[in-house]
Amino acid sequence: MISDSLLEKLLNALPGQIEKAAHLTLLEAGNLGQEAARNTNRFKNNGPLRAATNFHETGEYTGFVLADKSYAIFLEDGNNAGGAFIYPVHAKALHFKIDGKDIFAKKVRSHGPLPFMKDAQEKVENNIEEIFNKNFDKIFGG
């Protein structure tokens, strides 16, 4: 039989243990979101974007994943608002690299949305309960 003092200690410790499980869940979910955004198959060459997609913890139970490149929004939302092609504005040709090779073009085809961040968000949302339950069980020996 559990004594009243032991039961009181256990009940007093419970909120802290739940908070610990919630914090572990934040970290794990943040890493899952970061990896899902980095390892997308939405576009072929995601090297520079991969290196700039990171999880940022903003509080004990809050955080976000950020693709920190100026062009990330155009990948996520698409860039064909100006038409089917992209043309150079301040030069005679567009310049970019693919697999280390310099590419010059007078125009390139635009693309529609490639929602790699939305995909990452959905992956976290679909797994958050399982992640919390696993951390809760780990803390409480389940």
Coordinates of N, CA, C and O in Angstrom, one line a residue:
M1 N 0.8 -1.2 0.0 CA 0.0 0.0 0.0 C 0.9 1.2 0.0 O 1.9 1.3 0.7
I2 N 0.4 2.3 -0.8 CA 1.2 3.5 -0.9 C 0.8 4.4 0.3 O -0.4 4.7 0.5
S3 N 1.8 5.0 0.9 CA 1.5 5.9 2.0 C 1.0 7.2 1.5 O 1.2 7.6 0.3
D4 N 0.3 8.0 2.3 CA -0.2 9.3 1.9 C 0.9 10.2 1.5 O 0.8 11.0 0.6
S5 N 2.0 10.2 2.2 CA 3.1 11.1 1.9 C 3.8 10.7 0.6 O 4.1 11.6 -0.2
L6 N 3.9 9.5 0.3 CA 4.5 9.0 -1.0 C 3.5 9.4 -2.2 O 3.9 9.9 -3.2
L7 N 2.2 9.2 -2.0 CA 1.2 9.6 -3.0 C 1.3 11.1 -3.2 O 1.2 11.5 -4.4
E8 N 1.4 11.9 -2.2 CA 1.5 13.3 -2.3 C 2.7 13.7 -3.1 O 2.7 14.5 -4.0
K9 N 3.9 13.1 -2.8 CA 5.1 13.3 -3.6 C 4.9 13.0 -5.1 O 5.4 13.7 -5.9
L10 N 4.3 11.9 -5.3 CA 4.1 11.4 -6.7 C 3.2 12.4 -7.5 O 3.5 12.8 -8.6
L11 N 2.1 12.8 -6.8 CA 1.2 13.8 -7.4 C 1.9 15.1 -7.7 O 1.6 15.8 -8.7
N12 N 2.7 15.6 -6.8 CA 3.4 16.8 -6.9 C 4.5 16.8 -8.0 O 4.7 17.8 -8.7
A13 N 5.0 15.6 -8.3 CA 6.0 15.4 -9.3 C 5.4 15.3 -10.7 O 6.1 15.6 -11.7
L14 N 4.2 14.9 -10.8 CA 3.5 14.6 -12.0 C 3.5 15.8 -13.0 O 3.9 15.6 -14.2
P15 N 3.2 17.0 -12.6 CA 3.2 18.1 -13.6 C 4.6 18.4 -14.2 O 4.7 18.6 -15.4
G16 N 5.6 18.3 -13.4 CA 7.0 18.4 -13.9 C 7.4 17.4 -14.9 O 8.0 17.6 -15.9
Q17 N 6.9 16.1 -14.7 CA 7.2 15.0 -15.6 C 6.5 15.2 -16.9 O 7.0 14.9 -18.0
I18 N 5.2 15.7 -16.8 CA 4.5 15.9 -18.0 C 5.1 17.1 -18.8 O 5.2 17.0 -20.0
E19 N 5.6 18.1 -18.1 CA 6.3 19.2 -18.8 C 7.5 18.7 -19.5 O 7.9 19.1 -20.6
K20 N 8.2 17.8 -18.8 CA 9.5 17.2 -19.4 C 9.1 16.5 -20.7 O 9.8 16.6 -21.7
A21 N 8.0 15.7 -20.6 CA 7.6 14.9 -21.8 C 7.2 15.9 -22.9 O 7.5 15.7 -24.1
A22 N 6.6 17.0 -22.6 CA 6.1 18.0 -23.6 C 7.4 18.7 -24.2 O 7.4 18.9 -25.4
H23 N 8.4 19.0 -23.4 CA 9.6 19.6 -24.0 C 10.4 18.6 -24.9 O 10.8 19.0 -25.9
L24 N 10.5 17.4 -24.4 CA 11.1 16.4 -25.3 C 10.4 16.2 -26.6 O 11.0 16.0 -27.7
T25 N 9.0 16.3 -26.5 CA 8.2 16.2 -27.7 C 8.5 17.4 -28.7 O 8.6 17.2 -29.9
L26 N 8.6 18.6 -28.1 CA 8.9 19.7 -28.9 C 10.2 19.5 -29.7 O 10.3 19.8 -30.9
L27 N 11.2 19.1 -29.0 CA 12.5 18.9 -29.6 C 12.5 17.9 -30.7 O 13.0 18.1 -31.8
E28 N 11.8 16.8 -30.4 CA 11.7 15.7 -31.4 C 10.9 16.1 -32.6 O 11.2 15.8 -33.7
A29 N 9.8 16.7 -32.3 CA 8.9 17.2 -33.4 C 9.6 18.2 -34.3 O 9.5 18.2 -35.5
G30 N 10.3 19.1 -33.7 CA 11.1 20.1 -34.4 C 12.1 19.5 -35.3 O 12.3 19.9 -36.5
N31 N 12.8 18.5 -34.8 CA 13.8 17.8 -35.6 C 13.2 17.0 -36.7 O 13.7 17.0 -37.9
L32 N 12.0 16.4 -36.5 CA 11.2 15.7 -37.5 C 10.8 16.7 -38.6 O 11.0 16.4 -39.8
G33 N 10.3 17.9 -38.2 CA 9.9 18.9 -39.2 C 11.1 19.4 -40.0 O 11.0 19.5 -41.3
Q34 N 12.2 19.6 -39.4 CA 13.4 20.0 -40.1 C 13.9 19.0 -41.1 O 14.2 19.3 -42.2
E35 N 14.0 17.8 -40.7 CA 14.4 16.7 -41.6 C 13.4 16.5 -42.7 O 13.8 16.2 -43.8
A36 N 12.1 16.6 -42.4 CA 11.2 16.4 -43.5 C 11.3 17.5 -44.5 O 11.2 17.3 -45.7
A37 N 11.5 18.8 -44.1 CA 11.7 19.9 -45.0 C 13.0 19.7 -45.8 O 13.1 20.0 -47.0
R38 N 14.1 19.3 -45.1 CA 15.4 19.1 -45.8 C 15.4 18.0 -46.8 O 16.1 18.0 -47.8
N39 N 14.7 16.9 -46.5 CA 14.8 15.7 -47.3 C 13.6 15.5 -48.2 O 13.2 14.4 -48.5
T40 N 13.1 16.7 -48.7 CA 12.0 16.6 -49.6 C 12.4 16.0 -50.9 O 13.5 16.1 -51.3
N41 N 11.4 15.5 -51.6 CA 11.7 15.0 -53.0 C 10.9 15.9 -54.0 O 10.7 15.5 -55.1
R42 N 10.5 17.1 -53.5 CA 9.8 18.0 -54.3 C 10.6 18.7 -55.4 O 10.1 19.1 -56.5
F43 N 11.9 18.8 -55.2 CA 12.8 19.4 -56.2 C 14.1 18.7 -56.2 O 14.5 18.1 -55.2
K44 N 14.8 18.7 -57.4 CA 16.0 18.0 -57.5 C 17.2 18.5 -56.7 O 17.8 17.8 -56.0
N45 N 17.4 19.8 -56.9 CA 18.6 20.4 -56.3 C 18.3 21.2 -55.1 O 18.0 22.4 -55.2
N46 N 18.3 20.6 -53.9 CA 18.0 21.4 -52.7 C 19.2 21.6 -51.8 O 19.0 21.8 -50.6
G47 N 20.4 21.5 -52.3 CA 21.6 21.6 -51.5 C 21.6 22.9 -50.6 O 21.7 22.8 -49.4
P48 N 21.6 24.1 -51.2 CA 21.8 25.3 -50.4 C 20.6 25.5 -49.4 O 20.7 25.9 -48.3
L49 N 19.4 25.1 -49.9 CA 18.2 25.2 -49.1 C 18.2 24.2 -47.9 O 17.9 24.6 -46.8
R50 N 18.7 23.1 -48.2 CA 18.9 22.0 -47.2 C 19.7 22.5 -46.0 O 19.3 22.4 -44.8
A51 N 20.8 23.2 -46.3 CA 21.7 23.7 -45.3 C 21.1 24.8 -44.5 O 21.5 25.1 -43.3
A52 N 20.1 25.5 -45.1 CA 19.5 26.7 -44.4 C 18.2 26.4 -43.8 O 17.5 27.3 -43.5
T53 N 17.8 25.1 -43.7 CA 16.5 24.8 -43.1 C 16.7 24.2 -41.7 O 17.3 23.2 -41.6
N54 N 16.3 25.0 -40.7 CA 16.6 24.6 -39.3 C 15.4 24.8 -38.4 O 14.5 25.6 -38.6
F55 N 15.5 24.1 -37.3 CA 14.5 24.2 -36.2 C 15.0 25.2 -35.2 O 16.2 25.2 -34.8
H56 N 14.1 26.1 -34.8 CA 14.4 27.1 -33.8 C 13.5 27.0 -32.7 O 12.3 27.1 -32.8
E57 N 14.0 26.8 -31.5 CA 13.2 26.7 -30.3 C 13.0 28.1 -29.7 O 13.9 28.8 -29.5
T58 N 11.7 28.5 -29.6 CA 11.4 29.9 -29.2 C 10.9 29.9 -27.7 O 10.8 31.0 -27.1
G59 N 10.6 28.8 -27.2 CA 10.2 28.7 -25.8 C 10.2 27.3 -25.3 O 10.7 26.4 -26.1
E60 N 9.8 27.1 -24.1 CA 9.9 25.7 -23.5 C 9.0 24.7 -24.3 O 9.3 23.5 -24.4
Y61 N 7.9 25.2 -24.9 CA 7.0 24.3 -25.6 C 6.7 24.9 -27.0 O 5.7 24.4 -27.6
T62 N 7.5 25.8 -27.5 CA 7.2 26.4 -28.8 C 8.5 26.4 -29.7 O 9.6 26.5 -29.2
G63 N 8.3 26.3 -31.0 CA 9.4 26.5 -31.9 C 8.9 26.4 -33.3 O 7.7 26.3 -33.6
F64 N 9.8 26.6 -34.3 CA 9.4 26.6 -35.7 C 10.5 26.1 -36.5 O 11.7 26.2 -36.1
V65 N 10.2 25.7 -37.7 CA 11.2 25.3 -38.7 C 11.2 26.4 -39.8 O 10.2 26.8 -40.2
L66 N 12.4 26.9 -40.1 CA 12.5 28.0 -41.1 C 13.5 27.6 -42.2 O 14.6 27.1 -42.0
A67 N 13.0 27.8 -43.4 CA 13.9 27.7 -44.6 C 14.4 29.1 -44.9 O 13.7 29.9 -45.4
D68 N 15.6 29.4 -44.5 CA 16.2 30.7 -44.4 C 16.9 31.1 -45.7 O 18.1 31.4 -45.6
K69 N 16.3 31.0 -46.8 CA 16.8 31.5 -48.0 C 15.8 32.4 -48.7 O 14.6 32.2 -48.6
S70 N 16.2 33.5 -49.4 CA 15.3 34.4 -50.0 C 14.3 33.7 -51.0 O 13.2 34.2 -51.2
Y71 N 14.8 32.7 -51.6 CA 14.0 32.0 -52.7 C 13.1 30.9 -52.1 O 12.3 30.3 -52.9
A72 N 13.2 30.6 -50.9 CA 12.4 29.5 -50.3 C 10.9 29.7 -50.5 O 10.1 28.8 -50.8
I73 N 10.4 30.9 -50.4 CA 9.0 31.2 -50.6 C 8.5 30.9 -52.0 O 7.4 30.5 -52.2
F74 N 9.4 31.2 -53.0 CA 9.1 30.9 -54.4 C 9.0 29.4 -54.6 O 8.2 29.0 -55.5
L75 N 9.8 28.6 -53.9 CA 9.7 27.2 -54.1 C 8.4 26.7 -53.4 O 7.6 25.9 -54.0
E76 N 8.1 27.2 -52.2 CA 6.9 26.8 -51.5 C 5.6 27.2 -52.2 O 4.7 26.3 -52.4
D77 N 5.5 28.4 -52.7 CA 4.3 28.9 -53.2 C 4.3 29.0 -54.7 O 3.2 29.3 -55.3
G78 N 5.4 28.7 -55.4 CA 5.5 28.7 -56.8 C 5.9 30.1 -57.3 O 5.9 31.1 -56.5
N79 N 6.4 30.2 -58.5 CA 6.9 31.5 -59.0 C 6.4 31.9 -60.3 O 7.0 32.6 -61.0
N80 N 5.3 31.3 -60.7 CA 4.7 31.6 -62.0 C 3.7 32.7 -62.1 O 2.9 32.8 -63.0
A81 N 3.7 33.6 -61.0 CA 2.7 34.7 -61.0 C 3.0 35.6 -62.2 O 2.1 36.3 -62.7
G82 N 4.3 35.7 -62.6 CA 4.6 36.7 -63.6 C 4.5 36.0 -65.0 O 4.9 36.7 -66.0
G83 N 4.1 34.8 -65.1 CA 4.0 34.1 -66.4 C 4.7 32.8 -66.4 O 5.2 32.4 -65.4
A84 N 4.7 32.2 -67.6 CA 5.3 30.8 -67.7 C 6.8 30.8 -67.7 O 7.4 29.7 -67.5
F85 N 7.5 31.9 -67.9 CA 8.9 32.0 -67.9 C 9.5 33.0 -67.0 O 8.8 34.0 -66.7
I86 N 10.7 32.8 -66.6 CA 11.5 33.8 -65.9 C 12.6 34.4 -66.8 O 13.3 33.6 -67.5
Y87 N 12.7 35.7 -66.9 CA 13.6 36.4 -67.8 C 14.6 37.2 -66.9 O 14.3 37.6 -65.9
P88 N 15.8 37.4 -67.4 CA 16.8 38.2 -66.7 C 16.3 39.7 -66.7 O 15.7 40.1 -67.6
V89 N 16.6 40.3 -65.6 CA 16.2 41.7 -65.4 C 17.3 42.7 -65.6 O 17.2 43.7 -66.3
H90 N 18.5 42.3 -65.0 CA 19.7 43.2 -65.1 C 20.8 42.7 -65.8 O 22.0 43.2 -65.7
A91 N 20.6 41.7 -66.7 CA 21.7 41.1 -67.4 C 21.1 40.5 -68.7 O 19.9 40.4 -68.9
K92 N 22.0 40.0 -69.6 CA 21.6 39.4 -70.8 C 21.1 38.0 -70.6 O 20.4 37.4 -71.5
A93 N 21.6 37.4 -69.6 CA 21.2 35.9 -69.3 C 21.1 35.7 -67.8 O 21.6 36.4 -67.0
L94 N 20.3 34.6 -67.5 CA 20.2 34.1 -66.2 C 21.4 33.3 -65.9 O 21.9 32.6 -66.8
H95 N 21.9 33.2 -64.7 CA 23.1 32.4 -64.4 C 22.8 31.6 -63.1 O 22.3 32.2 -62.1
F96 N 23.0 30.3 -63.1 CA 22.8 29.5 -62.0 C 23.7 28.2 -62.1 O 24.3 28.0 -63.2
K97 N 23.8 27.4 -61.1 CA 24.7 26.2 -61.1 C 23.8 25.0 -60.9 O 22.9 25.0 -60.0
I98 N 24.1 24.0 -61.6 CA 23.5 22.7 -61.4 C 24.6 21.6 -61.3 O 25.4 21.5 -62.3
D99 N 24.7 20.9 -60.2 CA 25.8 20.0 -60.0 C 27.2 20.6 -60.2 O 28.1 20.0 -60.8
G100 N 27.4 21.9 -59.8 CA 28.7 22.5 -59.9 C 28.9 23.1 -61.3 O 30.0 23.7 -61.5
K101 N 28.0 22.9 -62.3 CA 28.2 23.4 -63.6 C 27.5 24.7 -63.8 O 26.3 24.8 -63.5
D102 N 28.2 25.7 -64.4 CA 27.6 27.0 -64.7 C 26.6 26.8 -65.8 O 26.9 26.3 -66.8
I103 N 25.4 27.4 -65.6 CA 24.3 27.4 -66.6 C 23.9 28.8 -66.9 O 23.7 29.6 -66.0
F104 N 23.9 29.1 -68.2 CA 23.4 30.5 -68.6 C 22.2 30.2 -69.5 O 22.2 29.3 -70.3
A105 N 21.1 31.0 -69.3 CA 19.9 30.9 -70.1 C 19.3 32.2 -70.3 O 19.3 33.1 -69.4
K106 N 18.7 32.4 -71.5 CA 17.9 33.7 -71.7 C 16.6 33.6 -71.0 O 16.0 34.7 -70.7
K107 N 16.0 32.4 -70.7 CA 14.8 32.3 -70.0 C 14.8 30.9 -69.4 O 15.4 30.0 -69.9
V108 N 14.0 30.8 -68.3 CA 13.8 29.4 -67.7 C 12.3 29.3 -67.4 O 11.6 30.3 -67.2
R109 N 11.8 28.1 -67.5 CA 10.4 27.9 -67.2 C 10.1 28.0 -65.7 O 10.8 27.6 -64.9
S110 N 9.0 28.7 -65.4 CA 8.5 28.9 -64.1 C 7.9 27.6 -63.6 O 7.7 26.6 -64.4
H111 N 7.6 27.5 -62.3 CA 7.0 26.3 -61.8 C 5.9 26.7 -60.8 O 5.9 27.8 -60.3
G112 N 5.0 25.8 -60.6 CA 4.0 26.0 -59.6 C 4.5 25.7 -58.2 O 5.7 25.5 -58.0
P113 N 3.6 25.6 -57.2 CA 4.0 25.4 -55.9 C 4.7 24.0 -55.7 O 4.3 23.0 -56.3
L114 N 5.8 24.0 -54.8 CA 6.5 22.8 -54.4 C 6.5 22.9 -52.9 O 7.5 23.2 -52.2
P115 N 5.3 22.6 -52.3 CA 5.1 22.9 -50.8 C 5.9 21.9 -49.9 O 5.3 21.2 -49.1
F116 N 7.2 22.0 -49.8 CA 8.0 21.2 -49.0 C 7.8 21.5 -47.5 O 7.9 20.6 -46.7
M117 N 7.6 22.8 -47.2 CA 7.3 23.2 -45.8 C 6.0 22.7 -45.3 O 5.8 22.2 -44.2
K118 N 5.0 22.8 -46.2 CA 3.6 22.3 -45.8 C 3.7 20.8 -45.6 O 3.1 20.3 -44.7
D119 N 4.4 20.1 -46.5 CA 4.6 18.6 -46.3 C 5.2 18.3 -44.9 O 4.8 17.4 -44.2
A120 N 6.2 19.1 -44.6 CA 6.9 18.9 -43.3 C 5.9 19.2 -42.1 O 5.9 18.4 -41.1
Q121 N 5.1 20.2 -42.2 CA 4.1 20.5 -41.2 C 3.1 19.4 -41.0 O 2.8 19.0 -39.9
E122 N 2.7 18.8 -42.2 CA 1.7 17.7 -42.1 C 2.3 16.5 -41.5 O 1.7 15.8 -40.7
K123 N 3.6 16.3 -41.8 CA 4.3 15.1 -41.2 C 4.3 15.3 -39.6 O 4.1 14.3 -38.9
V124 N 4.7 16.4 -39.2 CA 4.7 16.7 -37.7 C 3.3 16.5 -37.1 O 3.2 15.9 -36.1
E125 N 2.3 17.1 -37.7 CA 1.0 17.1 -37.2 C 0.5 15.6 -37.2 O -0.2 15.2 -36.2
N126 N 0.8 14.8 -38.1 CA 0.4 13.4 -38.2 C 1.1 12.5 -37.1 O 0.7 11.4 -36.8
N127 N 2.3 13.0 -36.6 CA 3.1 12.2 -35.7 C 3.2 12.8 -34.3 O 3.8 12.1 -33.4
I128 N 2.7 13.9 -34.0 CA 2.9 14.6 -32.8 C 2.3 13.8 -31.6 O 3.0 13.7 -30.5
E129 N 1.2 13.3 -31.7 CA 0.6 12.5 -30.6 C 1.4 11.3 -30.3 O 1.7 11.0 -29.1
E130 N 1.8 10.6 -31.4 CA 2.7 9.4 -31.2 C 4.0 9.8 -30.5 O 4.5 9.1 -29.6
I131 N 4.6 10.9 -30.9 CA 5.8 11.3 -30.3 C 5.6 11.7 -28.8 O 6.4 11.3 -28.0
F132 N 4.6 12.4 -28.5 CA 4.3 12.7 -27.1 C 4.1 11.4 -26.3 O 4.6 11.3 -25.2
N133 N 3.3 10.5 -26.8 CA 3.0 9.3 -26.0 C 4.3 8.5 -25.8 O 4.5 7.9 -24.7
K134 N 5.2 8.4 -26.8 CA 6.4 7.7 -26.6 C 7.3 8.4 -25.5 O 7.8 7.7 -24.6
N135 N 7.3 9.7 -25.5 CA 8.1 10.4 -24.5 C 7.5 10.3 -23.1 O 8.2 10.2 -22.1
F136 N 6.1 10.3 -23.0 CA 5.4 10.1 -21.8 C 5.7 8.8 -21.2 O 6.1 8.6 -20.1
D137 N 5.6 7.7 -22.1 CA 5.9 6.4 -21.7 C 7.4 6.2 -21.2 O 7.7 5.5 -20.2
K138 N 8.3 6.9 -21.9 CA 9.7 6.8 -21.5 C 9.9 7.4 -20.1 O 10.7 6.8 -19.3
I139 N 9.3 8.5 -19.8 CA 9.5 9.1 -18.5 C 8.8 8.3 -17.4 O 9.3 8.2 -16.3
F140 N 7.6 7.8 -17.7 CA 6.9 7.0 -16.7 C 7.1 5.5 -16.7 O 6.4 4.8 -16.1
G141 N 8.1 5.1 -17.5 CA 8.5 3.7 -17.5 C 7.5 2.8 -18.1 O 7.4 1.6 -17.8
G142 N 6.7 3.3 -19.1 CA 5.7 2.5 -19.7 C 6.2 1.7 -20.9 O 7.3 1.6 -21.3

